[in-house]
mmCIF file with all atom_site columns, C-alpha atoms in Angstrom:
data_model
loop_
_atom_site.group_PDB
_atom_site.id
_atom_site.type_symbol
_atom_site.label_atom_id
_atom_site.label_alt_id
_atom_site.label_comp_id
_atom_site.label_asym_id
_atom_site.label_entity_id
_atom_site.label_seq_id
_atom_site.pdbx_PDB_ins_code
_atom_site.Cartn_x
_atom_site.Cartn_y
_atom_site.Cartn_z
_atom_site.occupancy
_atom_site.B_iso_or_equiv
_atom_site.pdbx_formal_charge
_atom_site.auth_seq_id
_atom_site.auth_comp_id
_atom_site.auth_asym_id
_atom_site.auth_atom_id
_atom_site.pdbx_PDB_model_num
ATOM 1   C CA . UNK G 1 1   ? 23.369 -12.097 11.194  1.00 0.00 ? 359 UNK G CA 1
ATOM 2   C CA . UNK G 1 2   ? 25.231 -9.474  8.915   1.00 0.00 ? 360 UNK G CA 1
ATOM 3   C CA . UNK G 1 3   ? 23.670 -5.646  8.821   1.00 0.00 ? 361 UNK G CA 1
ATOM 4   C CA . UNK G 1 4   ? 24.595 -3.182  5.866   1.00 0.00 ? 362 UNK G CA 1
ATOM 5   C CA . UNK G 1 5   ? 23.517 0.243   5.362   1.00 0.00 ? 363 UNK G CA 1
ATOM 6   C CA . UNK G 1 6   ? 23.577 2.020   2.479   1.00 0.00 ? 364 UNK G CA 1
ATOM 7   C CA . UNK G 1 7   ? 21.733 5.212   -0.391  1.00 0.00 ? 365 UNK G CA 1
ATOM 8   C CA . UNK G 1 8   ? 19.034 4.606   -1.536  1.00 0.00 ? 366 UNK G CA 1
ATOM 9   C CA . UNK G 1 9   ? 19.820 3.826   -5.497  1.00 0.00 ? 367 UNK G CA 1
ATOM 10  C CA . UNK G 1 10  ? 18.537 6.105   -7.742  1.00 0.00 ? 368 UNK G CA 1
ATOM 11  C CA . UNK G 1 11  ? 15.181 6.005   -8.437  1.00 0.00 ? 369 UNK G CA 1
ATOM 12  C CA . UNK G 1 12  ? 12.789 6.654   -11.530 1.00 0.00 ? 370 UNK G CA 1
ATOM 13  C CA . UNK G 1 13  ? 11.317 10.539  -11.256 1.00 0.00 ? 371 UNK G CA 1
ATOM 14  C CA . UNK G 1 14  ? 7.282  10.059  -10.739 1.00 0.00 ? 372 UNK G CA 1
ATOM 15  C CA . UNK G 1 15  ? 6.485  14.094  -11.290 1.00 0.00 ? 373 UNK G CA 1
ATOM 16  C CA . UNK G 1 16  ? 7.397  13.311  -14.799 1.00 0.00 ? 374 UNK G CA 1
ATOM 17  C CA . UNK G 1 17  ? 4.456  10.855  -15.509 1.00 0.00 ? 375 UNK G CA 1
ATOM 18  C CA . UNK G 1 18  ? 1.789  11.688  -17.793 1.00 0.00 ? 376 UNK G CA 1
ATOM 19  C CA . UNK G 1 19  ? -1.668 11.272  -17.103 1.00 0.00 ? 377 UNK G CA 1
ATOM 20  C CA . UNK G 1 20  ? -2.415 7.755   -19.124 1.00 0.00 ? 378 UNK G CA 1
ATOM 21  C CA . UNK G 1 21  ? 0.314  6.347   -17.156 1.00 0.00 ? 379 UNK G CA 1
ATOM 22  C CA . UNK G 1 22  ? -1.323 7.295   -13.494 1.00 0.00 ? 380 UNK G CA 1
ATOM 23  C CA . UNK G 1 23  ? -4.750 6.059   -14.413 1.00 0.00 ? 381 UNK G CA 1
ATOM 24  C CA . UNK G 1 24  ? -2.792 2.969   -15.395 1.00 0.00 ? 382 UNK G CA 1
ATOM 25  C CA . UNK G 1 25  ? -0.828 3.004   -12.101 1.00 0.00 ? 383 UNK G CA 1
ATOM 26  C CA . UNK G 1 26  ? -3.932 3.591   -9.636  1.00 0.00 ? 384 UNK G CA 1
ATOM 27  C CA . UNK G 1 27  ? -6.043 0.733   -11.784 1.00 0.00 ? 385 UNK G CA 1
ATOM 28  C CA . UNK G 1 28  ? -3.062 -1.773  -11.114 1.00 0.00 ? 386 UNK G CA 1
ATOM 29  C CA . UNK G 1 29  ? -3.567 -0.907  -7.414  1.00 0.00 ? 387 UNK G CA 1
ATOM 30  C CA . UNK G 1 30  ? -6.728 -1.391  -7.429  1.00 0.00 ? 388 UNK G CA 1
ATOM 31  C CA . UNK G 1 31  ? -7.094 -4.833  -9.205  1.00 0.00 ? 389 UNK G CA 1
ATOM 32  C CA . UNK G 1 32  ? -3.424 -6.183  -7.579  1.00 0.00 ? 390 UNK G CA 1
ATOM 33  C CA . UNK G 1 33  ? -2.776 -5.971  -4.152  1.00 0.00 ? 391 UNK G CA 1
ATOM 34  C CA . UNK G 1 34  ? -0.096 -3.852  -2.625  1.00 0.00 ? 392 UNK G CA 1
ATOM 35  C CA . UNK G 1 35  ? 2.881  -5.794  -0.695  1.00 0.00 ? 393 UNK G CA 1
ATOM 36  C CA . UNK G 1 36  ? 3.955  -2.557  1.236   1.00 0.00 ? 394 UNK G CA 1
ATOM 37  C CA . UNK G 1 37  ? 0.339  -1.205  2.313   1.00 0.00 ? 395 UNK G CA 1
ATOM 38  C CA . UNK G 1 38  ? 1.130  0.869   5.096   1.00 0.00 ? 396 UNK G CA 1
ATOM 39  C CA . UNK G 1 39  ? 4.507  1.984   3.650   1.00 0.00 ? 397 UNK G CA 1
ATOM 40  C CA . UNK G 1 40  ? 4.331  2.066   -0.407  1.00 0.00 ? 398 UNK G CA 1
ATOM 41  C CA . UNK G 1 41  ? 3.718  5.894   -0.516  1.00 0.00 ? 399 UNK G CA 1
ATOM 42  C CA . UNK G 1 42  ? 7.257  5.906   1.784   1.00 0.00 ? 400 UNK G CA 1
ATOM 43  C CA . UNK G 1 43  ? 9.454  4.382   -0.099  1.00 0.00 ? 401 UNK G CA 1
ATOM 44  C CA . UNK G 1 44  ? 10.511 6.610   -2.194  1.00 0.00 ? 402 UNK G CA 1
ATOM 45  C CA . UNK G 1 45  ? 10.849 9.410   0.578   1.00 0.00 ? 403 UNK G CA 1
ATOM 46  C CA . UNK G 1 46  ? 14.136 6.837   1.831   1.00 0.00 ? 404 UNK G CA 1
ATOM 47  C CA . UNK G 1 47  ? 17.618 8.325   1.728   1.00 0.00 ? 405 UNK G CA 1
ATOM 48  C CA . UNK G 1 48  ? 19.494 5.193   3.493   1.00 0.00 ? 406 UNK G CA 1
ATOM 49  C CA . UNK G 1 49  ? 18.660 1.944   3.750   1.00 0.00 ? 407 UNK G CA 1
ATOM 50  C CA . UNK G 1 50  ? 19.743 -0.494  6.820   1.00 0.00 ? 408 UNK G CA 1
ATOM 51  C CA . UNK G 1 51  ? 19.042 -4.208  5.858   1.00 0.00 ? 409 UNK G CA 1
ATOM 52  C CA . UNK G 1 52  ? 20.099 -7.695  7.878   1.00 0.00 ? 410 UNK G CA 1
ATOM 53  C CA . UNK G 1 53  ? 20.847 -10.789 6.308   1.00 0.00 ? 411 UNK G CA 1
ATOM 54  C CA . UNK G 1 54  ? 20.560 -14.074 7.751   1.00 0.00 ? 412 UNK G CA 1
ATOM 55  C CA . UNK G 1 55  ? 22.780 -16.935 7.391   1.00 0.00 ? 413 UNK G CA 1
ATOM 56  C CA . UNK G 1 56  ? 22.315 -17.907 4.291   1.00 0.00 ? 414 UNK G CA 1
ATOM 57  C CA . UNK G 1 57  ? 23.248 -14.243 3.166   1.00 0.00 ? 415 UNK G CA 1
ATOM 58  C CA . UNK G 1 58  ? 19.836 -13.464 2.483   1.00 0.00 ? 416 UNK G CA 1
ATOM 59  C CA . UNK G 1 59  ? 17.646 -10.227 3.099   1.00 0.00 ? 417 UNK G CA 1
ATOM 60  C CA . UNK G 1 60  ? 15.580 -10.795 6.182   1.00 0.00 ? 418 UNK G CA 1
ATOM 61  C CA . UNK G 1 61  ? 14.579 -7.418  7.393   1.00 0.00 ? 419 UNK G CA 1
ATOM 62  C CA . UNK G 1 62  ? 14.918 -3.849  6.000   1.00 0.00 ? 420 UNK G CA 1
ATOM 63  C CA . UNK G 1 63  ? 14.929 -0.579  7.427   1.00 0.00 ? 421 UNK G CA 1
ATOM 64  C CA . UNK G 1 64  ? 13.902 2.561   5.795   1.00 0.00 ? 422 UNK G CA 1
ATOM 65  C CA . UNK G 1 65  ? 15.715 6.302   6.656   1.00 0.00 ? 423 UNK G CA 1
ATOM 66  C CA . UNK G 1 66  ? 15.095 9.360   5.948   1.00 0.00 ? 424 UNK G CA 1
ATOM 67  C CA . UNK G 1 67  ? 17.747 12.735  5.157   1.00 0.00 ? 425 UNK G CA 1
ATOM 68  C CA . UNK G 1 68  ? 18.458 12.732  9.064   1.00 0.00 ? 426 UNK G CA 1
ATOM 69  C CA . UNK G 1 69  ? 18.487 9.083   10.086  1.00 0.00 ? 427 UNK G CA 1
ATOM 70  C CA . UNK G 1 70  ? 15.314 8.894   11.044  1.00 0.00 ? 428 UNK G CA 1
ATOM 71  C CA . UNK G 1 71  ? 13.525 5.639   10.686  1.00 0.00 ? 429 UNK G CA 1
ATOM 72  C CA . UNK G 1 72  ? 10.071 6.195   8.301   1.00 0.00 ? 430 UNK G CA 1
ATOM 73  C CA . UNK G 1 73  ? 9.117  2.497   7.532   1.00 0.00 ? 431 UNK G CA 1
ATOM 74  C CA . UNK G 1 74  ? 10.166 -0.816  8.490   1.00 0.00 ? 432 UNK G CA 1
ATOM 75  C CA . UNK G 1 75  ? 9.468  -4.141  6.734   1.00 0.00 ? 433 UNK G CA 1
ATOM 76  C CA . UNK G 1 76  ? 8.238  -7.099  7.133   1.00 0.00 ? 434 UNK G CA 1
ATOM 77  C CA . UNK G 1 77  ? 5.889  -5.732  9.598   1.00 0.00 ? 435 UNK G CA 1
ATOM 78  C CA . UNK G 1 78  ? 2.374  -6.318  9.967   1.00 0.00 ? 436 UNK G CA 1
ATOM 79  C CA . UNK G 1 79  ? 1.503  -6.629  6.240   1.00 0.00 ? 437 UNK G CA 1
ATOM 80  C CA . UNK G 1 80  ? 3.653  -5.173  4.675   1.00 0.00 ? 438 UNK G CA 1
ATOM 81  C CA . UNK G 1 81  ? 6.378  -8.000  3.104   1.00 0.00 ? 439 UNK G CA 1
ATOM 82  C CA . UNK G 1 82  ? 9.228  -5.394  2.425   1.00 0.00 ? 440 UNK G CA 1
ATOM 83  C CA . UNK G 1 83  ? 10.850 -3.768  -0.411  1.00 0.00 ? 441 UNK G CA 1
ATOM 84  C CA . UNK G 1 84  ? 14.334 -5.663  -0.528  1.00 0.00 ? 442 UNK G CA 1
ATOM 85  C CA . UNK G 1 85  ? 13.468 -8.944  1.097   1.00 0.00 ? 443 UNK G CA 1
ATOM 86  C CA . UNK G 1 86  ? 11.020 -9.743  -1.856  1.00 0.00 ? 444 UNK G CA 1
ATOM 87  C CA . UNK G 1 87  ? 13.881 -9.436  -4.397  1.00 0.00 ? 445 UNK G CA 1
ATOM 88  C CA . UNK G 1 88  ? 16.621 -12.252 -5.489  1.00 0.00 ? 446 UNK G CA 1
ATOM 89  C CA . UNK G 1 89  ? 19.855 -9.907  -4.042  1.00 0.00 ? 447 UNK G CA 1
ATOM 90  C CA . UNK G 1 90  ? 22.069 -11.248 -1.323  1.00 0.00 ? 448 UNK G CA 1
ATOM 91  C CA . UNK G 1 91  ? 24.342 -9.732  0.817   1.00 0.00 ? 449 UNK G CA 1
ATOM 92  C CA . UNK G 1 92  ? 27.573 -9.505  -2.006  1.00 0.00 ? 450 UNK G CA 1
ATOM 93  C CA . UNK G 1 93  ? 25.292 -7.931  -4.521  1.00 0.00 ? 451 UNK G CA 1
ATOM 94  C CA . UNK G 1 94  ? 24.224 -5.221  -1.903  1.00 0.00 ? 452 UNK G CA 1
ATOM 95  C CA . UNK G 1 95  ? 28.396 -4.426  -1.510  1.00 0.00 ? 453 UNK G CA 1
ATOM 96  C CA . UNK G 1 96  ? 28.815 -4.543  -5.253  1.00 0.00 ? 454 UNK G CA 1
ATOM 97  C CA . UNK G 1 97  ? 26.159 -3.127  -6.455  1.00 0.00 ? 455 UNK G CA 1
ATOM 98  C CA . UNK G 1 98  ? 25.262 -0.392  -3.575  1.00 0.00 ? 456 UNK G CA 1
ATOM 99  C CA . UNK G 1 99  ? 28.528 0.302   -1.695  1.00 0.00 ? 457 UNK G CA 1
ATOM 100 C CA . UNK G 1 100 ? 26.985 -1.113  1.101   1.00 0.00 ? 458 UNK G CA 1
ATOM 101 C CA . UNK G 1 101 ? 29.104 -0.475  4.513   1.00 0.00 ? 459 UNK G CA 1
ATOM 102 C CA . UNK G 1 102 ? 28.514 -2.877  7.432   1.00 0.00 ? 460 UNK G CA 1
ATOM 103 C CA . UNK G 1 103 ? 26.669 -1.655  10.170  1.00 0.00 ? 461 UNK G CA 1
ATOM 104 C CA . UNK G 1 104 ? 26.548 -3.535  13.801  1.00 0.00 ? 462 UNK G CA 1
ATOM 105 C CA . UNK G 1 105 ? 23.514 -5.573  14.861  1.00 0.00 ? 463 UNK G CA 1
ATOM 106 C CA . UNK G 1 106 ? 23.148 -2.818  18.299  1.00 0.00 ? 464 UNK G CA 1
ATOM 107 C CA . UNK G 1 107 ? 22.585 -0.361  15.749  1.00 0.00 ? 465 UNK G CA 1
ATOM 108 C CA . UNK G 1 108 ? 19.834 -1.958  13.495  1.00 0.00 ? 466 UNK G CA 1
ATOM 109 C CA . UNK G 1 109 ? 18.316 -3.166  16.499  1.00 0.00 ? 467 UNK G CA 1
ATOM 110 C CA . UNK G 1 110 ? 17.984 0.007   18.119  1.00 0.00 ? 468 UNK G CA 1
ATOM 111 C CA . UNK G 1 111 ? 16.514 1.806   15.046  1.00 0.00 ? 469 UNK G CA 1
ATOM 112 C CA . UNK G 1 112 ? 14.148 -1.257  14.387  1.00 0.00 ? 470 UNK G CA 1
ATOM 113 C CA . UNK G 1 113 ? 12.731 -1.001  17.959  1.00 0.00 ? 471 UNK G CA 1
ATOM 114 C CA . UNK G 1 114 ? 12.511 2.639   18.088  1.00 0.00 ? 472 UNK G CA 1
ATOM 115 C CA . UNK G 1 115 ? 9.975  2.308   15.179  1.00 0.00 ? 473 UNK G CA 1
ATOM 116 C CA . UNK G 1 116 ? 6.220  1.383   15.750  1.00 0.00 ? 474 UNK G CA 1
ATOM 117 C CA . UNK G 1 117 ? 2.576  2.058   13.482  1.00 0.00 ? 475 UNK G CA 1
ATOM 118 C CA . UNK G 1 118 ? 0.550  3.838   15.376  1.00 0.00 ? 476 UNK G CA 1
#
């Protein structure tokens, strides 16, 4: 397994939407269901990201932090699917596209266990 951490890209503004566009939004949730129940209104509140890849250099689990490396969501878990293991990126892209550094399994292990829904 390979672990990277790294910011959390930069993401569209949401206090800029306009009203058509949020009745839009909340109908979509509605009629579609969510991947990331338990974690979609997180997401965005995620400074760093830790992620492991398995051998096939593919996102297997993801862990979301906050400002002061505080884990606020994990994924998959329960049912939620996650955020970057349902997306086509492997481990290169994340270093290209991210400037990803490499973390050590110890400490996405120790983050991912500390971590629990209540």
């Amino acid at each position: 397994m390979k672990y990277l951490k790294f910011n959390l890209p930069i993401r569209a503004n949401k206090k800029g939407s306009n009203f058509f566009q949020k009745i839009v939004s909340r109908t979509l949730k509605i009629i579609l269901p969510v991947s990331n129940p338990d974690f979609e209104n997180k997401i965005d509140d995620v400074k760093y990201w830790l992620v492991e890849f398995d051998e096939e250099n593919i996102p297997n689990r993801e862990i979301g932090l906050d400002e002061n490396d505080n884990v606020i969501l994990k994924m998959p878990y329960k049912k939620n699917y996650g955020f970057w293991t349902d997306n086509e990126l492997l481990y290169d892209d994340f270093i290209s596209r991210f400037s990803a550094i490499e973390v050590d399994s110890i400490t996405f292990n120790t983050k991912w266990n500390s971590f629990d829904l209540k």
